[in-house]
PDB file of C-alpha atoms and ligand atoms in Angstrom:
ATOM      1  CA  MET A   1       8.530 -17.771   4.533  1.00 42.00           C
ATOM      2  CA  PRO A   2       9.124 -14.402   6.206  1.00 54.00           C
ATOM      3  CA  ASN A   3      12.571 -15.409   7.522  1.00 72.00           C
ATOM      4  CA  ALA A   4      14.020 -16.074   4.099  1.00 72.00           C
ATOM      5  CA  LYS A   5      14.864 -14.000   1.082  1.00 70.00           C
ATOM      6  CA  LEU A   6      15.316 -14.967  -2.542  1.00 67.00           C
ATOM      7  CA  VAL A   7      18.778 -14.233  -3.911  1.00 64.00           C
ATOM      8  CA  PHE A   8      20.942 -15.144  -6.864  1.00 58.00           C
ATOM      9  CA  ILE A   9      24.119 -17.001  -6.049  1.00 58.00           C
ATOM     10  CA  ASN A  10      26.195 -17.746  -9.135  1.00 52.00           C
ATOM     11  CA  GLY A  11      23.101 -17.242 -11.214  1.00 52.00           C
ATOM     12  CA  ARG A  12      20.914 -19.698  -9.312  1.00 58.00           C
ATOM     13  CA  ARG A  13      17.880 -18.693  -7.313  1.00 63.00           C
ATOM     14  CA  GLN A  14      18.210 -19.655  -3.678  1.00 67.00           C
ATOM     15  CA  LEU A  15      16.319 -18.999  -0.479  1.00 73.00           C
ATOM     16  CA  VAL A  16      18.620 -17.883   2.327  1.00 73.00           C
ATOM     17  CA  PRO A  17      17.982 -16.588   5.870  1.00 73.00           C
ATOM     18  CA  ILE A  18      16.962 -12.975   5.683  1.00 70.00           C
ATOM     19  CA  GLY A  19      20.055 -11.576   7.409  1.00 68.00           C
ATOM     20  CA  THR A  20      22.526 -13.313   5.082  1.00 65.00           C
ATOM     21  CA  ARG A  21      24.985 -11.035   3.359  1.00 61.00           C
ATOM     22  CA  ILE A  22      25.636 -12.226  -0.181  1.00 57.00           C
ATOM     23  CA  ARG A  23      29.380 -11.901  -0.377  1.00 50.00           C
ATOM     24  CA  GLN A  24      29.786 -12.247  -4.084  1.00 51.00           C
ATOM     25  CA  ASP A  25      27.914  -9.019  -4.858  1.00 46.00           C
ATOM     26  CA  SER A  26      29.446  -6.901  -2.167  1.00 43.00           C
ATOM     27  CA  ASP A  27      32.962  -8.153  -2.874  1.00 48.00           C
ATOM     28  CA  ARG A  28      32.566  -7.277  -6.493  1.00 53.00           C
ATOM     29  CA  GLN A  29      31.394  -3.801  -5.669  1.00 51.00           C
ATOM     30  CA  TYR A  30      34.310  -3.368  -3.334  1.00 45.00           C
ATOM     31  CA  ASN A  31      36.825  -4.588  -5.904  1.00 48.00           C
ATOM     32  CA  GLN A  32      35.364  -2.368  -8.562  1.00 54.00           C
ATOM     33  CA  HIS A  33      35.450   0.621  -6.343  1.00 52.00           C
ATOM     34  CA  ARG A  34      39.011  -0.055  -5.331  1.00 49.00           C
ATOM     35  CA  ALA A  35      40.298  -0.774  -8.829  1.00 52.00           C
ATOM     36  CA  GLN A  36      38.849   2.099 -10.749  1.00 56.00           C
ATOM     37  CA  THR A  37      37.995   5.477  -9.495  1.00 67.00           C
ATOM     38  CA  LYS A  38      36.566   7.876 -12.016  1.00 73.00           C
ATOM     39  CA  GLN A  39      39.998   9.394 -12.370  1.00 78.00           C
ATOM     40  CA  ASP A  40      41.465   6.045 -13.391  1.00 81.00           C
ATOM     41  CA  TYR A  41      38.899   5.854 -16.162  1.00 80.00           C
ATOM     42  CA  LEU A  42      39.552   9.329 -17.460  1.00 82.00           C
ATOM     43  CA  ALA A  43      43.306   8.816 -17.319  1.00 87.00           C
ATOM     44  CA  PHE A  44      42.985   5.524 -19.184  1.00 88.00           C
ATOM     45  CA  TYR A  45      40.876   6.885 -22.036  1.00 87.00           C
ATOM     46  CA  HIS A  46      43.274   9.794 -22.457  1.00 89.00           C
ATOM     47  CA  SER A  47      46.392   7.649 -22.328  1.00 93.00           C
ATOM     48  CA  THR A  48      48.694   7.193 -25.305  1.00 94.00           C
ATOM     49  CA  ALA A  49      48.534   3.418 -24.813  1.00 94.00           C
ATOM     50  CA  TRP A  50      44.768   3.449 -25.306  1.00 94.00           C
ATOM     51  CA  GLN A  51      44.974   5.763 -28.335  1.00 94.00           C
ATOM     52  CA  HIS A  52      47.497   3.402 -29.979  1.00 96.00           C
ATOM     53  CA  THR A  53      45.500   0.273 -29.169  1.00 96.00           C
ATOM     54  CA  ARG A  54      42.315   1.925 -30.375  1.00 96.00           C
ATOM     55  CA  GLN A  55      43.887   2.801 -33.730  1.00 96.00           C
ATOM     56  CA  ALA A  56      45.286  -0.720 -34.100  1.00 96.00           C
ATOM     57  CA  VAL A  57      41.870  -2.286 -33.502  1.00 96.00           C
ATOM     58  CA  LEU A  58      40.123   0.031 -35.970  1.00 97.00           C
ATOM     59  CA  LEU A  59      42.777  -0.874 -38.517  1.00 96.00           C
ATOM     60  CA  ARG A  60      42.424  -4.605 -37.788  1.00 96.00           C
ATOM     61  CA  ASP A  61      38.635  -4.377 -38.235  1.00 95.00           C
ATOM     62  CA  ASN A  62      39.008  -2.307 -41.436  1.00 96.00           C
ATOM     63  CA  GLY A  63      37.058   0.487 -39.779  1.00 95.00           C
ATOM     64  CA  VAL A  64      33.906  -1.625 -39.965  1.00 95.00           C
ATOM     65  CA  CYS A  65      31.392  -2.211 -37.150  1.00 93.00           C
ATOM     66  CA  GLN A  66      31.833  -5.847 -36.131  1.00 91.00           C
ATOM     67  CA  ARG A  67      28.143  -6.205 -35.485  1.00 88.00           C
ATOM     68  CA  CYS A  68      26.367  -4.617 -38.448  1.00 87.00           C
ATOM     69  CA  GLY A  69      29.066  -3.835 -41.025  1.00 90.00           C
ATOM     70  CA  MET A  70      28.513  -0.058 -41.117  1.00 90.00           C
ATOM     71  CA  PRO A  71      31.446   2.351 -40.611  1.00 94.00           C
ATOM     72  CA  ALA A  72      32.778   2.028 -37.056  1.00 95.00           C
ATOM     73  CA  THR A  73      33.105   5.116 -34.922  1.00 94.00           C
ATOM     74  CA  LEU A  74      34.467   3.675 -31.691  1.00 95.00           C
ATOM     75  CA  VAL A  75      36.311   0.784 -30.093  1.00 96.00           C
ATOM     76  CA  ASP A  76      34.403  -1.224 -27.520  1.00 94.00           C
ATOM     77  CA  HIS A  77      35.461  -3.552 -24.695  1.00 91.00           C
ATOM     78  CA  ILE A  78      33.680  -6.855 -25.400  1.00 87.00           C
ATOM     79  CA  ILE A  79      33.820  -7.650 -21.708  1.00 83.00           C
ATOM     80  CA  PRO A  80      33.292  -4.199 -20.158  1.00 83.00           C
ATOM     81  CA  SER A  81      36.472  -2.697 -18.736  1.00 81.00           C
ATOM     82  CA  GLU A  82      34.855  -2.226 -15.340  1.00 76.00           C
ATOM     83  CA  ASP A  83      34.321  -5.992 -15.156  1.00 75.00           C
ATOM     84  CA  ASP A  84      37.803  -6.825 -16.380  1.00 76.00           C
ATOM     85  CA  TRP A  85      40.066  -3.889 -15.713  1.00 81.00           C
ATOM     86  CA  ALA A  86      43.265  -5.908 -16.131  1.00 81.00           C
ATOM     87  CA  ASP A  87      42.291  -6.826 -19.703  1.00 81.00           C
ATOM     88  CA  ARG A  88      41.480  -3.312 -20.835  1.00 87.00           C
ATOM     89  CA  LEU A  89      44.273  -3.097 -23.427  1.00 91.00           C
ATOM     90  CA  SER A  90      43.986  -6.633 -24.784  1.00 90.00           C
ATOM     91  CA  GLU A  91      43.063  -6.532 -28.462  1.00 90.00           C
ATOM     92  CA  ASP A  92      41.258  -9.872 -28.112  1.00 87.00           C
ATOM     93  CA  ASN A  93      38.762  -8.112 -25.890  1.00 88.00           C
ATOM     94  CA  LEU A  94      38.286  -5.142 -28.218  1.00 93.00           C
ATOM     95  CA  GLN A  95      36.021  -4.631 -31.206  1.00 94.00           C
ATOM     96  CA  SER A  96      35.126  -1.785 -33.524  1.00 96.00           C
ATOM     97  CA  LEU A  97      31.475  -0.746 -33.350  1.00 95.00           C
ATOM     98  CA  CYS A  98      29.227   1.919 -34.780  1.00 92.00           C
ATOM     99  CA  LYS A  99      27.410   4.304 -32.433  1.00 90.00           C
ATOM    100  CA  ASP A 100      24.064   2.467 -32.684  1.00 88.00           C
ATOM    101  CA  CYS A 101      25.415  -1.000 -31.978  1.00 89.00           C
ATOM    102  CA  HIS A 102      27.432   0.341 -29.055  1.00 92.00           C
ATOM    103  CA  TYR A 103      24.332   2.027 -27.641  1.00 87.00           C
ATOM    104  CA  TRP A 104      22.332  -1.220 -27.650  1.00 84.00           C
ATOM    105  CA  LYS A 105      25.191  -3.251 -26.228  1.00 86.00           C
ATOM    106  CA  THR A 106      25.707  -0.799 -23.375  1.00 85.00           C
ATOM    107  CA  ARG A 107      21.991  -0.735 -22.660  1.00 80.00           C
ATOM    108  CA  ARG A 108      21.811  -4.512 -22.363  1.00 77.00           C
ATOM    109  CA  GLU A 109      24.832  -4.459 -20.049  1.00 78.00           C
ATOM    110  CA  THR A 110      23.244  -1.811 -17.847  1.00 77.00           C
ATOM    111  CA  VAL A 111      19.969  -3.726 -17.621  1.00 72.00           C
ATOM    112  CA  LYS A 112      21.858  -6.862 -16.665  1.00 71.00           C
ATOM    113  CA  ARG A 113      23.859  -5.042 -14.003  1.00 70.00           C
ATOM    114  CA  LYS A 114      20.730  -3.522 -12.494  1.00 66.00           C
ATOM    115  CA  LYS A 115      19.143  -6.937 -12.237  1.00 62.00           C
ATOM    116  CA  GLY A 116      22.122  -7.761 -10.063  1.00 52.00           C
ATOM    117  CA  GLN A 117      22.378 -11.296 -11.302  1.00 55.00           C
ATOM    118  CA  GLY A 118      25.701 -12.443 -12.654  1.00 54.00           C
ATOM    119  CA  ARG A 119      24.091 -15.424 -14.307  1.00 58.00           C
ATOM    120  CA  ALA A 120      26.190 -18.564 -14.424  1.00 75.00           C
ATOM    121  CA  MET A 121      24.824 -19.475 -17.823  1.00 86.00           C
ATOM    122  CA  ARG A 122      24.884 -23.217 -18.322  1.00 89.00           C
ATOM    123  CA  ILE A 123      25.811 -24.444 -21.795  1.00 94.00           C
ATOM    124  CA  ASN A 124      24.536 -27.935 -22.649  1.00 95.00           C
ATOM    125  CA  ILE A 125      25.973 -29.789 -25.608  1.00 96.00           C
ATOM    126  CA  ILE A 126      23.597 -32.551 -26.642  1.00 96.00           C
ATOM    127  CA  ALA A 127      25.066 -35.307 -28.795  1.00 95.00           C
ATOM    128  CA  GLY A 128      23.995 -38.713 -30.059  1.00 94.00           C
ATOM    129  CA  TYR A 129      22.985 -40.732 -33.127  1.00 94.00           C
ATOM    130  CA  PRO A 130      20.482 -39.274 -35.562  1.00 92.00           C
ATOM    131  CA  GLY A 131      17.074 -40.297 -34.236  1.00 92.00           C
ATOM    132  CA  SER A 132      18.340 -40.685 -30.662  1.00 95.00           C
ATOM    133  CA  GLY A 133      15.895 -38.051 -29.357  1.00 94.00           C
ATOM    134  CA  LYS A 134      18.172 -35.009 -28.918  1.00 95.00           C
ATOM    135  CA  THR A 135      15.551 -32.409 -29.890  1.00 94.00           C
ATOM    136  CA  THR A 136      12.896 -34.081 -27.710  1.00 93.00           C
ATOM    137  CA  TYR A 137      15.310 -34.156 -24.774  1.00 93.00           C
ATOM    138  CA  VAL A 138      15.987 -30.416 -25.148  1.00 94.00           C
ATOM    139  CA  LYS A 139      12.280 -29.575 -25.428  1.00 92.00           C
ATOM    140  CA  ARG A 140      11.628 -31.502 -22.212  1.00 89.00           C
ATOM    141  CA  HIS A 141      14.261 -29.510 -20.295  1.00 89.00           C
ATOM    142  CA  LEU A 142      13.898 -26.114 -21.931  1.00 88.00           C
ATOM    143  CA  GLY A 143      13.480 -23.097 -19.618  1.00 84.00           C
ATOM    144  CA  GLN A 144      11.928 -19.656 -19.973  1.00 80.00           C
ATOM    145  CA  HIS A 145      15.079 -17.815 -21.001  1.00 84.00           C
ATOM    146  CA  ASP A 146      17.147 -20.281 -22.978  1.00 90.00           C
ATOM    147  CA  LEU A 147      18.832 -20.382 -26.385  1.00 95.00           C
ATOM    148  CA  VAL A 148      18.641 -23.441 -28.641  1.00 97.00           C
ATOM    149  CA  TYR A 149      21.003 -24.130 -31.519  1.00 96.00           C
ATOM    150  CA  ASP A 150      19.567 -26.913 -33.648  1.00 95.00           C
ATOM    151  CA  TYR A 151      21.357 -27.346 -36.977  1.00 90.00           C
ATOM    152  CA  ASP A 152      18.562 -29.351 -38.604  1.00 88.00           C
ATOM    153  CA  ALA A 153      15.844 -26.930 -37.515  1.00 91.00           C
ATOM    154  CA  LEU A 154      17.878 -23.929 -38.746  1.00 92.00           C
ATOM    155  CA  MET A 155      18.512 -25.585 -42.114  1.00 90.00           C
ATOM    156  CA  ALA A 156      14.807 -26.327 -42.480  1.00 89.00           C
ATOM    157  CA  ALA A 157      13.904 -22.744 -41.497  1.00 92.00           C
ATOM    158  CA  LEU A 158      16.380 -21.193 -43.940  1.00 92.00           C
ATOM    159  CA  THR A 159      15.527 -23.381 -46.937  1.00 91.00           C
ATOM    160  CA  GLY A 160      11.814 -23.981 -46.394  1.00 89.00           C
ATOM    161  CA  LEU A 161      12.498 -27.632 -47.121  1.00 82.00           C
ATOM    162  CA  PRO A 162      12.015 -30.689 -44.912  1.00 75.00           C
ATOM    163  CA  GLU A 163      14.853 -31.397 -42.484  1.00 68.00           C
ATOM    164  CA  HIS A 164      17.869 -33.259 -43.869  1.00 65.00           C
ATOM    165  CA  ALA A 165      17.175 -32.083 -47.415  1.00 67.00           C
ATOM    166  CA  GLY A 166      20.810 -30.977 -47.670  1.00 72.00           C
ATOM    167  CA  ASN A 167      21.896 -27.698 -49.246  1.00 82.00           C
ATOM    168  CA  ILE A 168      25.574 -26.881 -49.216  1.00 86.00           C
ATOM    169  CA  ASP A 169      25.025 -23.123 -49.641  1.00 90.00           C
ATOM    170  CA  ALA A 170      22.465 -22.846 -46.850  1.00 90.00           C
ATOM    171  CA  ASN A 171      24.869 -24.942 -44.751  1.00 91.00           C
ATOM    172  CA  ASP A 172      27.418 -22.154 -45.179  1.00 93.00           C
ATOM    173  CA  TYR A 173      24.988 -19.644 -43.648  1.00 94.00           C
ATOM    174  CA  VAL A 174      24.112 -21.919 -40.748  1.00 93.00           C
ATOM    175  CA  GLN A 175      27.834 -22.372 -40.023  1.00 92.00           C
ATOM    176  CA  LEU A 176      28.169 -18.598 -39.949  1.00 93.00           C
ATOM    177  CA  ILE A 177      25.338 -18.339 -37.422  1.00 94.00           C
ATOM    178  CA  TYR A 178      27.056 -21.019 -35.324  1.00 94.00           C
ATOM    179  CA  GLU A 179      30.385 -19.193 -35.303  1.00 91.00           C
ATOM    180  CA  LEU A 180      28.826 -15.838 -34.435  1.00 90.00           C
ATOM    181  CA  MET A 181      26.835 -17.526 -31.697  1.00 93.00           C
ATOM    182  CA  LEU A 182      29.954 -19.082 -30.159  1.00 92.00           C
ATOM    183  CA  ARG A 183      31.687 -15.712 -30.255  1.00 87.00           C
ATOM    184  CA  LYS A 184      28.821 -14.047 -28.443  1.00 87.00           C
ATOM    185  CA  LEU A 185      28.531 -16.866 -25.916  1.00 89.00           C
ATOM    186  CA  LYS A 186      32.208 -16.408 -25.149  1.00 86.00           C
ATOM    187  CA  ALA A 187      31.664 -12.738 -24.343  1.00 82.00           C
ATOM    188  CA  GLU A 188      28.214 -12.735 -22.753  1.00 81.00           C
ATOM    189  CA  GLN A 189      26.174 -14.578 -20.144  1.00 81.00           C
ATOM    190  CA  THR A 190      22.809 -13.574 -21.515  1.00 80.00           C
ATOM    191  CA  PHE A 191      20.818 -16.775 -21.104  1.00 86.00           C
ATOM    192  CA  GLU A 192      19.881 -19.109 -18.285  1.00 85.00           C
ATOM    193  CA  GLN A 193      20.798 -22.132 -20.367  1.00 90.00           C
ATOM    194  CA  VAL A 194      22.067 -22.722 -23.883  1.00 95.00           C
ATOM    195  CA  TRP A 195      21.341 -25.969 -25.721  1.00 96.00           C
ATOM    196  CA  ILE A 196      23.583 -26.906 -28.601  1.00 97.00           C
ATOM    197  CA  ILE A 197      22.294 -29.925 -30.491  1.00 96.00           C
ATOM    198  CA  MET A 198      24.975 -31.693 -32.510  1.00 92.00           C
ATOM    199  CA  THR A 199      25.707 -35.242 -33.579  1.00 90.00           C
ATOM    200  CA  TYR A 200      29.448 -35.076 -33.005  1.00 90.00           C
ATOM    201  CA  PRO A 201      31.610 -33.438 -30.344  1.00 90.00           C
ATOM    202  CA  ASP A 202      33.147 -30.134 -31.462  1.00 91.00           C
ATOM    203  CA  GLU A 203      36.655 -29.409 -30.214  1.00 89.00           C
ATOM    204  CA  LYS A 204      36.468 -25.825 -31.439  1.00 87.00           C
ATOM    205  CA  LEU A 205      33.441 -25.200 -29.250  1.00 91.00           C
ATOM    206  CA  ASP A 206      35.116 -26.817 -26.239  1.00 90.00           C
ATOM    207  CA  SER A 207      38.283 -24.768 -26.537  1.00 89.00           C
ATOM    208  CA  LEU A 208      36.528 -21.482 -27.310  1.00 87.00           C
ATOM    209  CA  LEU A 209      34.142 -21.817 -24.353  1.00 89.00           C
ATOM    210  CA  VAL A 210      36.589 -23.549 -22.023  1.00 84.00           C
ATOM    211  CA  SER A 211      36.025 -21.028 -19.232  1.00 81.00           C
ATOM    212  CA  ARG A 212      32.267 -21.472 -19.428  1.00 84.00           C
ATOM    213  CA  ASN A 213      29.919 -23.730 -17.486  1.00 85.00           C
ATOM    214  CA  LEU A 214      29.856 -26.556 -20.086  1.00 91.00           C
ATOM    215  CA  HIS A 215      27.871 -29.777 -19.813  1.00 93.00           C
ATOM    216  CA  HIS A 216      28.292 -32.564 -22.331  1.00 95.00           C
ATOM    217  CA  ILE A 217      25.294 -34.841 -22.601  1.00 95.00           C
ATOM    218  CA  MET A 218      24.835 -37.908 -24.794  1.00 95.00           C
ATOM    219  CA  LEU A 219      21.602 -39.729 -25.475  1.00 95.00           C
ATOM    220  CA  SER A 220      21.929 -43.415 -24.628  1.00 93.00           C
ATOM    221  CA  THR A 221      19.558 -44.602 -27.369  1.00 94.00           C
ATOM    222  CA  SER A 222      21.238 -47.570 -29.079  1.00 94.00           C
ATOM    223  CA  ARG A 223      22.225 -47.704 -32.703  1.00 94.00           C
ATOM    224  CA  ALA A 224      19.593 -50.372 -33.453  1.00 95.00           C
ATOM    225  CA  GLU A 225      16.836 -48.371 -31.739  1.00 95.00           C
ATOM    226  CA  CYS A 226      17.762 -45.222 -33.692  1.00 94.00           C
ATOM    227  CA  ILE A 227      17.705 -47.071 -37.012  1.00 93.00           C
ATOM    228  CA  ASP A 228      14.332 -48.510 -36.053  1.00 93.00           C
ATOM    229  CA  ARG A 229      12.961 -45.050 -35.215  1.00 92.00           C
ATOM    230  CA  LEU A 230      14.274 -43.518 -38.437  1.00 90.00           C
ATOM    231  CA  ASN A 231      12.611 -46.320 -40.423  1.00 90.00           C
ATOM    232  CA  LYS A 232       9.324 -45.862 -38.600  1.00 90.00           C
ATOM    233  CA  ASN A 233       9.424 -42.137 -39.385  1.00 83.00           C
ATOM    234  CA  HIS A 234       9.922 -43.017 -43.063  1.00 76.00           C
ATOM    235  CA  ARG A 235      13.292 -41.360 -43.155  1.00 77.00           C
ATOM    236  CA  LYS A 236      15.647 -42.309 -45.933  1.00 81.00           C
ATOM    237  CA  LEU A 237      18.092 -44.378 -43.923  1.00 84.00           C
ATOM    238  CA  SER A 238      20.903 -43.982 -46.461  1.00 84.00           C
ATOM    239  CA  GLN A 239      21.046 -40.252 -45.580  1.00 82.00           C
ATOM    240  CA  PHE A 240      21.865 -41.105 -41.989  1.00 88.00           C
ATOM    241  CA  MET A 241      24.172 -44.116 -42.236  1.00 91.00           C
ATOM    242  CA  LYS A 242      27.276 -41.997 -42.734  1.00 90.00           C
ATOM    243  CA  ALA A 243      26.521 -40.064 -39.541  1.00 91.00           C
ATOM    244  CA  ILE A 244      25.640 -43.212 -37.586  1.00 94.00           C
ATOM    245  CA  ASN A 245      28.917 -44.885 -38.574  1.00 95.00           C
ATOM    246  CA  LYS A 246      30.856 -41.736 -37.741  1.00 94.00           C
ATOM    247  CA  VAL A 247      29.351 -41.676 -34.239  1.00 95.00           C
ATOM    248  CA  ASP A 248      30.455 -45.318 -33.753  1.00 95.00           C
ATOM    249  CA  GLU A 249      33.953 -44.444 -34.892  1.00 95.00           C
ATOM    250  CA  LEU A 250      34.211 -41.436 -32.565  1.00 95.00           C
ATOM    251  CA  LYS A 251      32.815 -43.506 -29.703  1.00 93.00           C
ATOM    252  CA  ARG A 252      35.573 -46.085 -30.256  1.00 95.00           C
ATOM    253  CA  ASP A 253      38.118 -43.271 -30.238  1.00 94.00           C
ATOM    254  CA  GLY A 254      36.830 -42.100 -26.858  1.00 93.00           C
ATOM    255  CA  LYS A 255      35.629 -38.738 -28.188  1.00 92.00           C
ATOM    256  CA  TYR A 256      32.427 -38.977 -26.142  1.00 93.00           C
ATOM    257  CA  ASP A 257      34.146 -40.049 -22.923  1.00 91.00           C
ATOM    258  CA  SER A 258      33.489 -36.716 -21.233  1.00 89.00           C
ATOM    259  CA  PHE A 259      29.756 -36.905 -22.012  1.00 93.00           C
ATOM    260  CA  GLU A 260      27.204 -37.690 -19.340  1.00 91.00           C
ATOM    261  CA  VAL A 261      24.961 -40.443 -20.701  1.00 91.00           C
ATOM    262  CA  VAL A 262      21.206 -39.884 -20.349  1.00 89.00           C
ATOM    263  CA  ALA A 263      18.150 -41.852 -21.509  1.00 85.00           C
ATOM    264  CA  GLY A 264      16.627 -40.622 -24.764  1.00 74.00           C
TER     265      GLY A 264
HETATM  266 ZN1  LIG B   1      26.897  -1.348 -35.980  1.00 54.20          ZN
END
């Protein structure tokens, strides 16, 4: 197709006529150029306001790198200041980092910018009864540059035990991974798609990632079918009944109303 070119529009590949100007990119360049000249940058980093904010953030973070725990040497904009100039003094957008962690973060940002694709990362939340086919559904739709959060698979990986063995201490670690992951997803658009497999809806996730491209999906597999499947797979049904009943209760309360229902 010699008359078309491949471009990224809001993170999606599209073929457009070859002469098309992609406004999003050029507008952004224009806005950036207008908002911050090099002088603005220098003035900002020398300003008293920045020095005060910087000290406050280092104090808040106990002088510890928020990524690796080593002594922090600088304060970093989680969303780079050139992408969000208005937010440059907001402590919510600032974190203490060590030199190494800052180097790697900046490198990833530069690579992403060069690729010229502001990916509109899609976050899929996959819910449903135990045994409803959530993991299978994700595997069927998984892409080449996706992230999967699967509680059961992580628990099994961390304990070396079969899934659903239960281990309250390992659970604590998996929760920690989940929280760190949400924090990073809030700040970055690194993946094409993210798949979060969970039995119940999570209000914390929804509110934290409210500005993101969120899709709630629920497997339609019926309660009876799930129980049948769990039995056939020789699962101890008693381990799952609490979760199955909880799903029913949340369904009655309308907690899954925003979910798109798909076949499992
Ligand atoms: Zn570090």
